[in-house]
């Protein structure tokens, strides 16, 4: 009976364990970068998106000013918006603010990193080394986990905001 109870408990916790195992974090001073990821790309794709959450536990605001990814020749900070039923994408001048005690969420259809000039297709399961540079916290090395082409983030990839 005890073994059956343990088995049922393990099965109930398996989805949460899988989410925790796939999450990864990086630190830069008071900043925590949560689960940087990208989607797999088709064979001839020239661009990909980078997504993550930056949490600022400090008392001073910071700003994400640039990024790199080894799989791309250039990475820009972009914003995607809808205007009159038309989706528009543009570079974000001056970077992304991370408020003191707050967070910035980079996600599909919003703020994101645009990986341009992909050197090869991004394949599910791979890890892409890169870096994020902040105005105050400096540069931190990160790894972008390559998710499935149609991957949609769950609440664990968005932090407390649930975006």
XYZ file of N, CA and C in Angstrom:
489
model
N 0.820 -1.183 0.000
C 0.000 0.000 0.000
C 0.873 1.260 0.000
N 1.938 1.217 0.809
C 2.834 2.382 0.888
C 3.505 2.634 -0.461
N 3.938 1.566 -1.149
C 4.568 1.711 -2.460
C 3.607 2.313 -3.475
N 2.348 1.916 -3.417
C 1.339 2.464 -4.310
C 1.155 3.962 -4.043
N 1.128 4.354 -2.778
C 0.992 5.769 -2.422
C 2.190 6.567 -2.936
N 3.384 6.032 -2.792
C 4.586 6.707 -3.294
C 4.553 6.840 -4.816
N 4.110 5.791 -5.489
C 4.018 5.822 -6.946
C 3.026 6.887 -7.398
N 1.860 6.930 -6.769
C 0.848 7.933 -7.121
C 1.356 9.347 -6.863
N 2.057 9.544 -5.782
C 2.641 10.859 -5.468
C 3.674 11.250 -6.519
N 4.532 10.329 -6.901
C 5.556 10.605 -7.919
C 4.911 10.962 -9.255
N 3.875 10.250 -9.630
C 3.182 10.544 -10.890
C 2.518 11.910 -10.852
N 1.985 12.293 -9.712
C 1.331 13.593 -9.578
C 2.342 14.731 -9.671
N 3.556 14.509 -9.192
C 4.586 15.552 -9.196
C 5.409 15.583 -10.473
N 5.307 14.595 -11.324
C 6.132 14.508 -12.532
C 6.036 15.736 -13.429
N 4.843 16.273 -13.735
C 4.796 17.466 -14.594
C 5.543 18.661 -14.001
N 5.411 18.877 -12.695
C 6.118 19.983 -12.053
C 7.626 19.761 -12.108
N 8.055 18.539 -11.891
C 9.482 18.235 -11.953
C 10.031 18.462 -13.350
N 9.267 18.105 -14.366
C 9.718 18.310 -15.745
C 9.867 19.792 -16.044
N 8.932 20.613 -15.565
C 9.030 22.059 -15.772
C 10.259 22.608 -15.072
N 10.499 22.198 -13.830
C 11.659 22.681 -13.092
C 12.958 22.234 -13.755
N 12.992 21.017 -14.269
C 14.206 20.510 -14.902
C 14.534 21.294 -16.161
N 13.509 21.809 -16.867
C 13.773 22.525 -18.109
C 14.086 23.995 -17.881
N 13.760 24.518 -16.689
C 14.027 25.924 -16.390
C 15.498 26.108 -16.050
N 16.025 27.257 -16.411
C 17.384 27.572 -16.045
C 17.495 29.068 -15.803
N 18.403 29.452 -14.891
C 18.549 30.848 -14.496
C 20.014 31.269 -14.531
N 20.203 32.590 -14.696
C 21.530 33.190 -14.690
C 21.459 34.448 -13.837
N 22.551 34.799 -13.157
C 22.576 35.957 -12.277
C 23.545 37.009 -12.807
N 23.160 38.278 -12.600
C 24.019 39.428 -12.905
C 23.720 40.477 -11.842
N 24.501 40.496 -10.762
C 24.220 41.408 -9.659
C 22.842 41.096 -9.096
N 21.974 42.116 -8.963
C 20.633 41.880 -8.422
C 19.653 41.300 -9.449
N 20.114 41.091 -10.666
C 19.237 40.595 -11.731
C 19.283 39.073 -11.822
N 18.127 38.479 -12.071
C 18.030 37.054 -12.360
C 17.388 36.923 -13.730
N 18.075 36.247 -14.632
C 17.561 35.991 -15.978
C 16.977 34.585 -15.948
N 15.665 34.495 -16.202
C 14.939 33.235 -16.068
C 14.657 32.632 -17.441
N 15.082 31.425 -17.616
C 14.804 30.561 -18.772
C 14.895 31.261 -20.138
N 16.086 31.679 -20.555
C 16.220 32.181 -21.931
C 15.933 31.038 -22.910
N 15.108 31.302 -23.912
C 14.754 30.256 -24.873
C 14.485 30.858 -26.244
N 14.455 29.984 -27.210
C 14.115 30.325 -28.585
C 13.349 29.145 -29.163
N 12.796 29.333 -30.327
C 12.095 28.236 -31.004
C 12.977 27.648 -32.099
N 12.796 26.362 -32.353
C 13.459 25.733 -33.494
C 12.998 26.448 -34.763
N 13.853 26.458 -35.776
C 13.532 27.155 -37.020
C 13.533 26.186 -38.202
N 12.793 26.536 -39.261
C 12.839 25.730 -40.487
C 14.235 25.816 -41.113
N 14.553 24.919 -42.049
C 15.900 24.839 -42.611
C 16.500 26.134 -43.166
N 15.749 26.975 -43.827
C 16.343 28.168 -44.459
C 16.019 29.470 -43.736
N 15.517 29.378 -42.534
C 15.164 30.592 -41.779
C 16.413 31.436 -41.527
N 16.254 32.731 -41.638
C 17.369 33.657 -41.406
C 17.249 34.379 -40.078
N 16.081 34.271 -39.411
C 15.875 34.947 -38.132
C 15.213 34.005 -37.132
N 15.395 34.316 -35.863
C 14.752 33.602 -34.768
C 14.519 34.585 -33.640
N 13.657 34.224 -32.711
C 13.356 35.096 -31.580
C 13.950 34.560 -30.296
N 14.321 35.455 -29.404
C 14.824 35.086 -28.089
C 13.892 35.628 -27.021
N 13.590 34.794 -26.015
C 12.615 35.146 -24.997
C 13.166 34.807 -23.621
N 12.748 35.552 -22.593
C 13.222 35.355 -21.233
C 12.499 36.307 -20.303
N 12.736 36.144 -19.024
C 12.253 37.082 -18.008
C 13.477 37.579 -17.255
N 13.537 38.892 -16.994
C 14.601 39.466 -16.169
C 13.941 40.022 -14.914
N 14.329 39.496 -13.759
C 13.812 39.979 -12.470
C 14.887 40.815 -11.789
N 14.488 41.956 -11.257
C 15.411 42.864 -10.592
C 15.086 42.907 -9.098
N 15.909 42.264 -8.278
C 15.720 42.252 -6.830
C 16.389 43.465 -6.175
N 17.011 44.326 -6.981
C 17.732 45.474 -6.449
C 16.841 46.672 -6.157
N 17.472 47.718 -5.639
C 16.765 48.960 -5.312
C 16.935 50.015 -6.398
N 17.706 49.708 -7.426
C 17.928 50.612 -8.553
C 17.410 49.959 -9.831
N 16.820 50.747 -10.730
C 16.417 50.172 -12.016
C 17.645 49.822 -12.848
N 17.472 48.969 -13.831
C 18.538 48.642 -14.778
C 17.901 48.623 -16.159
N 18.708 48.354 -17.169
C 18.217 48.377 -18.542
C 18.998 47.358 -19.359
N 18.270 46.497 -20.087
C 18.891 45.569 -21.048
C 19.213 46.388 -22.293
N 20.499 46.516 -22.631
C 20.891 47.381 -23.742
C 21.350 46.627 -24.991
N 21.784 45.364 -24.841
C 22.192 44.602 -26.024
C 22.269 43.117 -25.693
N 22.393 42.314 -26.744
C 22.467 40.866 -26.583
C 23.258 40.267 -27.737
N 23.758 39.053 -27.525
C 24.425 38.283 -28.569
C 23.910 36.848 -28.512
N 24.072 36.134 -29.604
C 23.796 34.695 -29.676
C 24.774 34.117 -30.690
N 25.494 33.070 -30.303
C 26.499 32.483 -31.201
C 25.909 31.980 -32.508
N 24.624 31.669 -32.525
C 23.994 31.135 -33.732
C 23.601 32.221 -34.726
N 23.761 33.505 -34.345
C 23.333 34.625 -35.192
C 24.467 35.624 -35.390
N 24.439 36.290 -36.538
C 25.464 37.312 -36.783
C 25.153 38.607 -36.047
N 23.869 38.803 -35.678
C 23.457 40.039 -35.013
C 22.198 39.766 -34.190
N 22.095 40.419 -33.022
C 20.888 40.322 -32.202
C 20.435 41.738 -31.881
N 19.156 42.008 -32.121
C 18.569 43.310 -31.800
C 17.422 43.111 -30.820
N 17.173 44.129 -30.011
C 16.023 44.138 -29.120
C 14.856 44.712 -29.914
N 13.752 43.948 -30.006
C 12.601 44.349 -30.818
C 11.322 44.356 -29.998
N 10.330 45.035 -30.553
C 8.986 45.041 -29.993
C 8.003 44.744 -31.111
N 7.028 43.886 -30.829
C 5.979 43.581 -31.794
C 4.676 44.165 -31.241
N 3.952 44.897 -32.081
C 2.676 45.490 -31.671
C 1.640 45.275 -32.767
N 0.365 45.396 -32.387
C -0.736 45.347 -33.344
C -1.303 46.756 -33.483
N -1.482 47.203 -34.730
C -2.055 48.522 -34.998
C -3.014 48.398 -36.171
N -4.290 48.664 -35.937
C -5.321 48.546 -36.973
C -5.307 47.174 -37.645
N -5.110 46.141 -36.849
C -5.118 44.782 -37.373
C -3.850 44.367 -38.088
N -2.825 45.219 -38.050
C -1.550 44.920 -38.709
C -0.462 44.752 -37.646
N 0.243 43.623 -37.707
C 1.327 43.391 -36.774
C 2.564 44.151 -37.254
N 3.163 44.917 -36.340
C 4.356 45.695 -36.663
C 5.481 45.309 -35.721
N 6.689 45.245 -36.287
C 7.866 44.954 -35.491
C 8.887 46.051 -35.723
N 9.512 46.480 -34.622
C 10.521 47.536 -34.746
C 11.575 47.361 -33.658
N 12.796 47.828 -33.932
C 13.824 47.824 -32.884
C 13.417 48.764 -31.745
N 13.842 48.431 -30.539
C 13.562 49.255 -29.372
C 14.784 50.133 -29.111
N 14.628 51.432 -29.298
C 15.725 52.378 -29.055
C 15.980 52.489 -27.550
N 17.221 52.388 -27.150
C 17.592 52.575 -25.753
C 17.438 51.364 -24.859
N 16.973 50.248 -25.393
C 16.877 49.025 -24.605
C 15.580 48.897 -23.829
N 15.553 47.936 -22.914
C 14.357 47.607 -22.140
C 14.618 47.881 -20.662
N 13.746 48.673 -20.049
C 13.866 48.994 -18.626
C 13.473 47.803 -17.771
N 14.245 47.589 -16.697
C 13.902 46.597 -15.689
C 13.771 47.364 -14.382
N 12.548 47.618 -13.925
C 12.355 48.449 -12.736
C 12.897 47.789 -11.467
N 13.315 48.602 -10.505
C 13.748 48.090 -9.208
C 12.593 47.316 -8.590
N 12.872 46.111 -8.118
C 11.846 45.284 -7.514
C 10.838 44.736 -8.506
N 11.106 44.866 -9.807
C 10.163 44.419 -10.827
C 10.805 43.478 -11.814
N 10.180 43.349 -12.968
C 10.695 42.454 -13.993
C 10.340 42.952 -15.375
N 11.079 42.449 -16.351
C 10.787 42.676 -17.765
C 10.579 41.309 -18.393
N 9.500 41.184 -19.168
C 9.160 39.913 -19.801
C 9.355 40.044 -21.307
N 10.226 39.228 -21.881
C 10.407 39.147 -23.328
C 9.720 37.876 -23.771
N 8.715 38.015 -24.657
C 7.871 36.883 -25.027
C 7.404 37.032 -26.466
N 6.921 35.929 -27.053
C 6.381 36.021 -28.407
C 5.271 37.069 -28.477
N 5.219 37.791 -29.588
C 4.216 38.834 -29.843
C 4.353 40.043 -28.927
N 5.525 40.264 -28.373
C 5.778 41.416 -27.510
C 7.235 41.813 -27.630
N 7.813 42.267 -26.530
C 9.250 42.524 -26.497
C 9.976 41.201 -26.688
N 11.067 41.210 -27.471
C 11.838 39.990 -27.704
C 13.204 40.349 -28.268
N 14.064 39.361 -28.349
C 15.360 39.499 -29.000
C 15.217 38.938 -30.410
N 15.628 39.693 -31.414
C 15.568 39.229 -32.799
C 16.968 38.760 -33.186
N 17.108 37.440 -33.345
C 18.375 36.840 -33.765
C 18.396 36.867 -35.287
N 19.293 37.656 -35.844
C 19.333 37.871 -37.296
C 20.574 37.227 -37.903
N 20.439 36.797 -39.162
C 21.561 36.151 -39.845
C 21.921 34.832 -39.202
N 20.923 33.966 -39.015
C 21.203 32.663 -38.409
C 22.247 31.908 -39.230
N 23.206 31.328 -38.543
C 24.297 30.615 -39.201
C 23.902 29.189 -39.582
N 22.896 28.643 -38.900
C 22.351 27.324 -39.191
C 20.977 27.264 -38.548
N 20.141 26.296 -38.948
C 18.826 26.180 -38.317
C 18.970 25.907 -36.817
N 18.047 26.428 -36.035
C 18.018 26.148 -34.604
C 17.213 24.864 -34.420
N 17.805 23.882 -33.753
C 17.178 22.564 -33.625
C 16.729 22.322 -32.187
N 15.489 21.823 -32.057
C 14.921 21.534 -30.750
C 15.885 20.691 -29.919
N 16.050 21.074 -28.665
C 16.926 20.357 -27.747
C 18.329 20.930 -27.656
N 18.713 21.753 -28.629
C 20.036 22.371 -28.590
C 20.068 23.511 -27.572
N 21.273 23.947 -27.247
C 21.495 25.117 -26.415
C 22.359 26.088 -27.193
N 21.964 27.373 -27.187
C 22.679 28.403 -27.933
C 23.347 29.354 -26.942
N 24.690 29.372 -26.881
C 25.374 30.321 -26.005
C 25.163 31.753 -26.487
N 25.083 32.664 -25.548
C 24.933 34.075 -25.877
C 25.255 34.931 -24.670
N 24.909 36.212 -24.766
C 25.132 37.121 -23.642
C 24.078 38.218 -23.650
N 23.859 38.775 -22.476
C 22.985 39.928 -22.303
C 23.809 41.016 -21.631
N 23.691 42.250 -22.118
C 24.423 43.358 -21.517
C 23.427 44.342 -20.920
N 23.649 44.656 -19.648
C 22.800 45.570 -18.901
C 23.570 46.847 -18.585
N 22.858 47.941 -18.491
C 23.451 49.242 -18.195
C 24.222 49.228 -16.879
N 23.656 48.676 -15.830
C 24.299 48.655 -14.509
C 24.989 47.330 -14.192
N 24.321 46.218 -14.444
C 24.829 44.903 -14.029
C 25.923 44.369 -14.945
N 26.128 44.992 -16.111
C 27.168 44.546 -17.021
C 26.719 43.390 -17.908
N 27.695 42.641 -18.409
C 27.427 41.557 -19.356
C 27.419 40.218 -18.629
N 26.428 39.406 -18.956
C 26.322 38.072 -18.357
C 26.137 37.050 -19.478
N 26.866 35.943 -19.366
C 26.717 34.842 -20.327
C 25.437 34.087 -20.006
N 24.679 33.737 -21.047
C 23.446 32.956 -20.897
C 23.433 31.855 -21.943
N 22.508 30.948 -21.802
C 22.292 29.902 -22.788
C 20.810 29.887 -23.136
N 20.499 29.993 -24.434
C 19.127 29.921 -24.919
C 18.792 28.468 -25.217
N 17.778 27.943 -24.560
C 17.336 26.576 -24.819
C 16.432 26.612 -26.054
N 16.673 25.722 -27.025
C 15.855 25.681 -28.239
C 14.668 24.749 -27.998
N 13.478 25.350 -28.019
C 12.220 24.623 -27.824
C 11.653 24.230 -29.195
N 10.537 23.529 -29.211
C 9.876 23.113 -30.452
C 9.422 24.326 -31.263
N 9.263 24.167 -32.577
C 8.854 25.262 -33.462
C 7.593 25.950 -32.954
N 6.583 25.226 -32.546
C 5.323 25.830 -32.112
C 5.220 26.068 -30.620
N 6.331 25.995 -29.906
C 6.308 26.103 -28.441
C 5.622 27.381 -27.971
N 4.726 27.239 -27.013
C 4.094 28.368 -26.335
C 4.525 28.318 -24.880
N 5.006 29.435 -24.348
C 5.482 29.426 -22.966
C 4.352 29.170 -21.977
N 4.692 28.503 -20.862
C 3.722 28.323 -19.790
C 4.018 29.335 -18.700
N 3.239 29.338 -17.648
C 3.390 30.340 -16.595
C 4.754 30.275 -15.924
N 5.415 29.115 -15.932
C 6.737 29.000 -15.337
C 7.797 29.771 -16.094
N 7.544 30.108 -17.351
C 8.511 30.851 -18.144
C 8.237 32.343 -18.103
N 7.191 32.766 -17.398
C 6.837 34.175 -17.368
C 6.960 34.796 -16.006
N 7.284 34.050 -15.019
C 7.377 34.634 -13.691
C 5.994 34.906 -13.123
N 5.957 35.757 -12.141
C 4.730 36.008 -11.394
C 3.658 36.725 -12.202
N 4.036 37.375 -13.280
C 3.063 38.163 -14.020
C 2.104 37.312 -14.815
N 2.508 36.104 -15.199
C 1.636 35.216 -15.963
C 1.360 35.719 -17.360
N 2.223 36.534 -17.905
C 2.050 37.063 -19.269
C 2.130 35.965 -20.284
